[in-house]
Each structure stands twice: as C-alpha cells, then as structure tokens.
Short mmCIF file of C-alpha atoms in Angstrom, two decimals:
data_model
loop_
_atom_site.label_atom_id
_atom_site.label_comp_id
_atom_site.label_asym_id
_atom_site.label_seq_id
_atom_site.Cartn_x
_atom_site.Cartn_y
_atom_site.Cartn_z
CA MET A 1 13.23 -3.64 80.01
CA ALA A 2 12.76 -0.25 78.10
CA PRO A 3 16.47 0.17 77.16
CA LEU A 4 16.63 -3.39 75.83
CA LEU A 5 13.46 -2.91 73.89
CA THR A 6 14.70 0.32 72.43
CA PHE A 7 17.99 -1.37 71.46
CA CYS A 8 16.23 -4.38 69.90
CA VAL A 9 13.88 -2.15 67.91
CA ALA A 10 16.78 -0.06 66.65
CA ALA A 11 18.76 -3.27 65.83
CA ALA A 12 15.83 -4.61 63.84
CA GLY A 13 15.73 -1.32 61.90
CA LEU A 14 19.40 -1.60 61.17
CA LEU A 15 18.71 -5.06 59.75
CA GLY A 16 16.49 -3.32 57.19
CA ARG A 17 13.27 -4.57 58.84
CA ALA A 18 10.61 -1.94 59.36
CA ILE A 19 8.57 -2.15 62.58
CA ALA A 20 4.78 -1.85 62.15
CA TRP A 21 3.56 1.19 64.14
CA GLY A 22 6.74 1.32 66.17
CA PRO A 23 6.95 -0.07 69.72
CA LYS A 24 4.06 2.11 70.99
CA GLY A 25 1.80 1.06 68.21
CA LEU A 26 2.69 -2.56 68.61
CA TYR A 27 1.92 -2.34 72.29
CA LEU A 28 -1.34 -0.46 71.67
CA LYS A 29 -2.98 -2.71 69.20
CA HIS A 30 -2.56 -5.76 71.42
CA GLU A 31 -3.76 -4.06 74.62
CA ILE A 32 -7.20 -3.25 73.17
CA ARG A 33 -9.06 -5.82 75.26
CA PRO A 34 -10.60 -5.02 78.65
CA TYR A 35 -10.78 -8.03 80.99
CA ASP A 36 -14.59 -8.03 81.08
CA GLY A 37 -15.08 -10.70 78.46
CA TRP A 38 -16.09 -8.28 75.69
CA PHE A 39 -13.03 -8.55 73.47
CA LEU A 40 -11.20 -11.53 74.90
CA SER A 41 -13.27 -14.18 76.66
CA SER A 42 -12.25 -15.17 80.11
CA ASN A 43 -11.16 -18.60 78.83
CA THR A 44 -9.00 -16.96 76.12
CA ILE A 45 -7.45 -14.67 78.66
CA ASP A 46 -6.48 -17.65 80.82
CA ALA A 47 -5.03 -19.44 77.85
CA VAL A 48 -3.05 -16.35 76.66
CA ARG A 49 -1.68 -15.77 80.19
CA THR A 50 -0.68 -19.41 80.48
CA LEU A 51 1.15 -19.31 77.09
CA LEU A 52 2.89 -15.94 77.76
CA GLY A 53 3.75 -16.67 81.40
CA LYS A 54 5.46 -14.21 83.78
CA GLU A 55 8.15 -13.33 81.24
CA TYR A 56 5.92 -10.79 79.51
CA ASN A 57 3.80 -9.92 82.49
CA GLU A 58 0.99 -11.81 80.74
CA SER A 59 0.72 -8.96 78.22
CA LEU A 60 0.20 -9.41 74.46
CA GLY A 61 1.62 -5.87 74.00
CA ASN A 62 4.87 -6.76 75.75
CA ALA A 63 5.06 -10.04 73.81
CA ALA A 64 4.51 -8.42 70.44
CA THR A 65 7.36 -5.97 70.96
CA ALA A 66 9.61 -8.67 72.33
CA SER A 67 9.12 -10.78 69.20
CA LEU A 68 11.41 -8.26 67.48
CA CYS A 69 14.19 -9.07 69.85
CA MET A 70 14.12 -12.83 69.78
CA PRO A 71 17.46 -14.52 68.99
CA GLY A 72 17.63 -15.32 65.31
CA TYR A 73 14.78 -13.01 64.28
CA SER A 74 16.59 -12.02 61.06
CA GLN A 75 17.04 -15.66 60.09
CA HIS A 76 13.42 -16.71 60.58
CA ASN A 77 11.33 -17.25 57.53
CA LEU A 78 7.65 -17.10 56.81
CA MET A 79 7.40 -20.78 56.04
CA GLY A 80 7.72 -21.62 59.71
CA ARG A 81 8.84 -18.94 62.09
CA SER A 82 8.71 -15.30 61.07
CA GLY A 83 8.88 -12.98 58.16
CA LEU A 84 11.55 -11.63 55.87
CA MET A 85 9.01 -9.57 53.91
CA THR A 86 6.77 -8.02 56.51
CA PHE A 87 6.65 -4.66 54.68
CA ALA A 88 7.02 -5.88 51.06
CA MET A 89 4.00 -8.02 50.46
CA THR A 90 3.24 -6.28 47.17
CA PRO A 91 5.96 -6.07 44.48
CA SER A 92 6.93 -2.56 43.41
CA GLY A 93 6.12 -3.15 39.78
CA PRO A 94 2.29 -3.39 39.71
CA ASP A 95 1.65 -0.68 42.32
CA GLU A 96 1.86 3.07 41.76
CA PRO A 97 0.20 4.52 44.80
CA MET A 98 1.17 8.09 43.83
CA ASN A 99 -1.02 7.53 40.72
CA GLY A 100 -3.89 5.70 42.51
CA ALA A 101 -2.80 2.19 41.61
CA CYS A 102 -2.90 -0.10 44.61
CA SER A 103 -3.49 -3.90 44.66
CA VAL A 104 -2.88 -7.15 46.50
CA ASP A 105 -2.85 -10.41 44.57
CA GLU A 106 -2.14 -13.46 46.71
CA LEU A 107 -0.65 -15.65 43.94
CA ARG A 108 1.57 -12.83 42.76
CA ASP A 109 2.53 -11.51 46.20
CA CYS A 110 2.80 -14.88 47.95
CA ALA A 111 4.38 -16.75 45.07
CA ASN A 112 7.21 -18.11 47.26
CA GLU A 113 4.98 -18.33 50.35
CA ALA A 114 6.98 -15.41 51.77
CA CYS A 115 4.23 -13.04 52.80
CA ILE A 116 2.13 -12.00 55.78
CA LEU A 117 -0.83 -14.21 54.76
CA VAL A 118 1.24 -17.41 54.96
CA ALA A 119 2.78 -16.25 58.23
CA ILE A 120 -0.68 -15.76 59.81
CA SER A 121 -1.75 -19.17 58.55
CA ASN A 122 1.36 -20.90 59.87
CA TYR A 123 1.25 -19.25 63.28
CA THR A 124 -2.52 -19.77 63.71
CA ILE A 125 -2.00 -23.48 63.14
CA GLN A 126 0.84 -23.60 65.68
CA VAL A 127 -1.02 -21.63 68.38
CA ALA A 128 -3.99 -24.07 68.05
CA ASP A 129 -1.81 -27.20 68.02
CA GLU A 130 -1.81 -28.55 71.60
CA THR A 131 0.70 -31.27 70.62
CA LEU A 132 3.43 -28.66 70.27
CA SER A 133 5.57 -27.59 73.26
CA SER A 134 4.49 -24.57 75.34
CA GLU A 135 7.59 -22.78 74.08
CA SER A 136 6.67 -23.34 70.45
CA ARG A 137 3.13 -22.17 70.99
CA GLN A 138 4.32 -19.10 72.86
CA VAL A 139 6.62 -18.16 69.96
CA ALA A 140 3.76 -18.70 67.56
CA LEU A 141 1.45 -16.47 69.62
CA LYS A 142 4.03 -13.66 69.78
CA PHE A 143 4.53 -13.68 66.01
CA LEU A 144 0.88 -14.08 65.22
CA THR A 145 0.22 -11.04 67.32
CA HIS A 146 3.02 -9.17 65.57
CA PHE A 147 1.77 -10.02 62.08
CA PHE A 148 -1.73 -8.91 62.79
CA GLY A 149 -0.24 -5.51 63.41
CA ASP A 150 1.88 -5.63 60.28
CA LEU A 151 -1.25 -6.34 58.29
CA ALA A 152 -2.97 -3.23 59.57
CA GLN A 153 -0.06 -0.84 58.81
CA PRO A 154 -0.69 0.28 55.19
CA LEU A 155 2.99 0.52 54.29
CA HIS A 156 3.58 -3.00 55.44
CA VAL A 157 1.23 -4.17 52.68
CA GLU A 158 2.92 -2.09 49.99
CA GLY A 159 6.09 -2.90 48.14
CA TYR A 160 6.44 0.41 46.33
CA ALA A 161 9.81 1.99 47.30
CA LEU A 162 10.27 -0.72 49.92
CA GLY A 163 7.04 0.12 51.63
CA GLY A 164 7.85 3.87 51.60
CA ASN A 165 11.27 3.42 53.19
CA LEU A 166 12.82 4.97 50.07
CA VAL A 167 10.38 7.89 49.90
CA PRO A 168 12.14 10.93 51.51
CA VAL A 169 9.93 13.33 53.40
CA THR A 170 10.30 16.01 56.07
CA CYS A 171 8.57 15.72 59.44
CA PHE A 172 8.93 18.49 62.05
CA GLY A 173 12.00 19.82 60.22
CA ARG A 174 13.73 16.46 60.13
CA SER A 175 14.65 14.55 56.99
CA THR A 176 13.17 11.07 57.25
CA ASN A 177 11.16 8.61 55.16
CA LEU A 178 7.45 8.00 54.70
CA HIS A 179 7.51 4.55 56.32
CA LYS A 180 9.08 5.90 59.51
CA VAL A 181 6.57 8.72 59.67
CA TRP A 182 3.71 6.18 59.61
CA ASP A 183 5.41 3.82 62.02
CA VAL A 184 6.21 6.36 64.70
CA ASP A 185 5.83 10.10 64.04
CA LEU A 186 2.16 10.31 63.18
CA LEU A 187 1.25 7.96 66.04
CA ASP A 188 3.30 10.06 68.50
CA LEU A 189 1.68 13.25 67.17
CA ASN A 190 -1.81 11.74 67.55
CA LEU A 191 -1.02 10.66 71.15
CA ASN A 192 0.28 14.05 72.13
CA VAL A 193 -2.33 16.18 70.46
CA ASN A 194 -5.43 14.08 71.16
CA HIS A 195 -4.58 11.98 74.18
CA GLY A 196 -2.19 14.03 76.32
CA GLY A 197 0.70 11.85 75.37
CA SER A 198 -0.73 8.99 77.33
CA LEU A 199 -0.87 5.44 76.05
CA ASP A 200 -3.38 4.49 78.70
CA ASN A 201 -5.68 7.32 77.59
CA TYR A 202 -5.39 6.20 73.93
CA ILE A 203 -6.14 2.60 74.79
CA SER A 204 -9.18 3.56 76.82
CA SER A 205 -10.38 5.80 74.06
CA LEU A 206 -10.10 3.12 71.39
CA ILE A 207 -11.80 0.51 73.65
CA THR A 208 -14.71 2.92 74.28
CA ARG A 209 -15.03 3.76 70.58
CA ILE A 210 -15.08 0.06 69.67
CA ALA A 211 -17.73 -0.66 72.36
CA THR A 212 -19.86 2.29 71.20
CA ASP A 213 -19.26 1.60 67.50
CA ASP A 214 -17.78 5.06 67.01
CA PHE A 215 -15.74 4.64 63.83
CA SER A 216 -16.26 5.65 60.19
CA ILE A 217 -16.66 1.89 59.38
CA PRO A 218 -19.13 0.04 61.64
CA VAL A 219 -17.52 -2.60 63.83
CA SER A 220 -19.95 -5.18 62.37
CA GLN A 221 -18.15 -4.78 59.07
CA TRP A 222 -14.73 -5.38 60.43
CA PHE A 223 -15.27 -9.13 59.94
CA THR A 224 -16.88 -9.00 56.52
CA CYS A 225 -14.66 -10.97 54.21
CA ASP A 226 -14.73 -11.45 50.48
CA SER A 227 -17.38 -14.05 49.67
CA SER A 228 -15.22 -15.58 46.97
CA ARG A 229 -12.72 -18.05 48.35
CA SER A 230 -9.12 -17.17 48.44
CA ARG A 231 -7.09 -19.33 46.05
CA LEU A 232 -4.52 -20.02 48.77
CA GLY A 233 -6.96 -20.23 51.59
CA PHE A 234 -6.60 -16.86 53.37
CA SER A 235 -10.00 -15.30 52.91
CA CYS A 236 -10.19 -12.88 55.87
CA PRO A 237 -6.48 -11.93 56.08
CA LEU A 238 -6.53 -11.38 52.31
CA THR A 239 -9.52 -8.96 52.67
CA TRP A 240 -7.77 -7.16 55.48
CA ALA A 241 -4.55 -6.87 53.48
CA ARG A 242 -6.48 -5.30 50.59
CA GLU A 243 -8.08 -2.85 53.02
CA SER A 244 -4.70 -1.72 54.27
CA ASN A 245 -3.21 -1.57 50.79
CA ALA A 246 -6.07 0.60 49.54
CA LEU A 247 -5.21 3.20 52.23
CA ASP A 248 -1.83 3.67 50.55
CA CYS A 249 -3.68 5.18 47.61
CA SER A 250 -6.41 7.03 49.48
CA THR A 251 -4.37 8.40 52.38
CA VAL A 252 -0.68 7.49 52.76
CA PHE A 253 0.68 8.81 49.42
CA THR A 254 -1.44 11.92 49.30
CA TYR A 255 1.15 14.14 50.91
CA GLN A 256 2.42 17.31 49.23
CA ALA A 257 6.02 16.91 48.15
CA GLY A 258 8.35 19.54 49.46
CA THR A 259 6.29 20.30 52.52
CA ASP A 260 6.68 19.32 56.13
CA ILE A 261 4.02 16.61 56.23
CA CYS A 262 3.83 16.53 60.02
CA SER A 263 3.41 20.25 60.75
CA THR A 264 1.88 21.91 57.67
CA GLY A 265 -1.31 21.29 55.77
CA THR A 266 -3.91 18.70 56.72
CA TYR A 267 -1.95 15.53 56.02
CA ALA A 268 -1.28 14.61 59.68
CA ALA A 269 -4.88 15.49 60.67
CA ASN A 270 -6.24 13.31 57.90
CA ALA A 271 -3.95 10.46 58.92
CA ALA A 272 -5.08 10.37 62.59
CA PRO A 273 -8.50 8.75 62.09
CA VAL A 274 -6.94 6.22 59.70
CA ILE A 275 -4.36 5.25 62.30
CA ASP A 276 -7.09 5.04 65.00
CA LEU A 277 -9.22 2.75 62.80
CA GLN A 278 -6.42 0.49 61.74
CA ILE A 279 -5.06 0.00 65.25
CA ALA A 280 -8.51 -0.62 66.63
CA ARG A 281 -9.34 -3.16 63.88
CA ALA A 282 -6.03 -4.95 64.37
CA GLY A 283 -6.54 -5.34 68.12
CA TYR A 284 -10.22 -6.29 67.85
CA ARG A 285 -9.62 -8.75 65.03
CA LEU A 286 -6.74 -10.33 66.87
CA ALA A 287 -8.89 -10.69 70.02
CA ASN A 288 -11.65 -12.44 68.19
CA TRP A 289 -9.15 -14.56 66.20
CA LEU A 290 -7.65 -15.75 69.47
CA ASN A 291 -11.19 -16.36 70.88
CA THR A 292 -11.83 -18.68 68.02
CA LEU A 293 -8.57 -20.47 68.57
CA LEU A 294 -8.65 -20.85 72.31
CA ASP A 295 -12.34 -20.76 73.32
CA PRO A 296 -15.70 -21.92 71.86
CA PRO A 297 -17.99 -19.28 70.34
CA GLN A 298 -20.08 -17.15 72.61
CA SER A 299 -23.07 -15.01 71.77
CA GLY A 300 -22.38 -11.33 71.31
CA ARG A 301 -19.13 -11.60 69.51
CA PRO A 302 -17.98 -12.79 66.04
CA SER A 303 -17.35 -16.48 65.79
CA LEU A 304 -14.55 -18.10 63.81
CA ARG A 305 -14.22 -21.22 66.01
CA ILE A 306 -11.26 -23.20 64.77
CA ALA A 307 -8.91 -25.98 65.64
CA ALA A 308 -5.70 -27.12 64.01
CA GLU A 309 -7.40 -29.92 62.17
CA THR A 310 -10.05 -27.58 60.63
CA MET A 311 -7.63 -24.83 59.63
CA GLN A 312 -8.97 -24.57 56.04
CA LYS A 313 -12.43 -23.76 57.34
CA VAL A 314 -11.00 -20.92 59.40
CA MET A 315 -9.07 -19.30 56.61
CA HIS A 316 -12.28 -19.36 54.50
CA ALA A 317 -14.53 -18.04 57.25
#
C-alpha cells in the first residue's frame, strides 16, 4: 500500500496538483477521533465504516490519501466530483500576502463554481443522499474528507504565486518552494522534534489537546461562523476559508528571504502551533460535520444536523 500511495502522491504532484499537508497530514487530520463517542458518535462511526468498507480498513485517513489516487482524478471537476483548483481559491491579483493583503471573496473566487466551497457543498449533499449508490457516497465521503483538509492548509486558500508553489525557498539546505515546505517539511519537522517522529504520538497529543481545550483559540470558537449569510450559501466553510487565508499574511509569508527557513531563525518554531491548530480544527470540524450528516444531534457536541433536502440550512448554520 505504501509504495502505491507514494507513487500516487508523486503522480498527483507531477500533474501540478498540490497535496494539502502531504500524505502524513492528510492521514493525521482524519484520524483525530477516538472511538469513545466524543468526536464521532457511535452511529456516525458505524455509517463511516459501512461507507468505506474493508478497502480502506475503515479509516478516513486511508480514504483521504487514496482519493488522490483514484482513476480520473485529474479529470474530475468541482461541479460534481473533485477539484481542479484546490490550492488556487483566491486569484493572485487581489492578494499580496507579502504586504499583508489577504482576502477571500466567494463571488470573486467561486465565480465559475470551481472552488473548495462548492466542492464541500456538492460532496456534503452526496454523502447525505441515501438514494445514491454506496459507491457514489463512498467517493463523496473520500473527497469531502480531502477538501476539509485542503481548506485548513493556508496555501490551499491562496492563489498568490500558485499557492506558494512559485515561491522559491531553502529548507535544510535544499532548494524547494514554500508550498511544499508547508505541505510536508514543516509537518515532518514538527513530528520529529516534538513527537519523536511518531504519527500515533501526534494524533494522541492533538486529541488530548482538543479534549482539554489546550489551543490558542478555544474549541468552542471553532464553530463560530459569520452571522451574515454567505451569498452562495457556504457560511461555515467560507468563515474557515477566511481563517486559513488570513494565516498566509500573519504566518506563512513572514519568512526571511535568503535564509534557510527550516533550520534558521524562528520561522519553523512559529509555524508549528499554527499547523497543530489547523490540523486539529480540520479533523474536529470534519468529525462534527459528519455527525450532523449521519447521526442526530447529541448533547455535548456542536450540532449542525442536516439532510440532503435541508442542505441550505446546513450551509447557513
């Protein structure tokens, strides 16, 4: 499985498609859910396991990374199946993150319905639609999972220099680009320095920190969405996209040009808590999004109870 996954991820990169957080990050953000009913309810877990089946060992993490390797991935489009613009939601013109100018405008950035917000809407509807085939709902679940991660990676919600892909930087003596550093290198550095290189340790740490509310932004605020209704109907995802995009100005583009951004100065150290927060929020938000799709509300967790026929209510929740 690992060699195939590595090949598929590399192939996706050759197609010009950046991978949010790299395969480790994709796996991480979808494994942040202990089976004790705190993040995913028992009914949601059963539904997810049924949809994923044995092919992915009933794991959202495995399914999210596998979505990159699906036949025809490069031909999918955001109108129905997947995304051609998962890292270029914001056009390069309006944004100048090096000068502190970051923004997300849904009508501007989703003008052709080719953006992450539309993808999340479409796949949410498909996951909830019990009239669709099991295969169609499984595909929708895999891509919904994948796009929740894309939404949390700051450079996937930034069009400047193709989401940082055209920004040359040096990391541990290697010439690379800013997008790749945020997808892979900074996450690997964080794992090695703070978690002994162990994905399991990192997952456990994030779960504990979510449960104990140990982040710079309280967990209760992770579901606070703009009170004004989104013009296209994507209230919460739009708010989350703006959060990620703002990090491009406050953190991602604050590196010192001409330096090794991974091994000198404080850039990598400053990035670590941002990465932790974004991966934790992506996993926790996805868990509760799936709870609202697949299980009625329960006390003690956020409620966005939805069904396919009440989709507009969900996107305005």
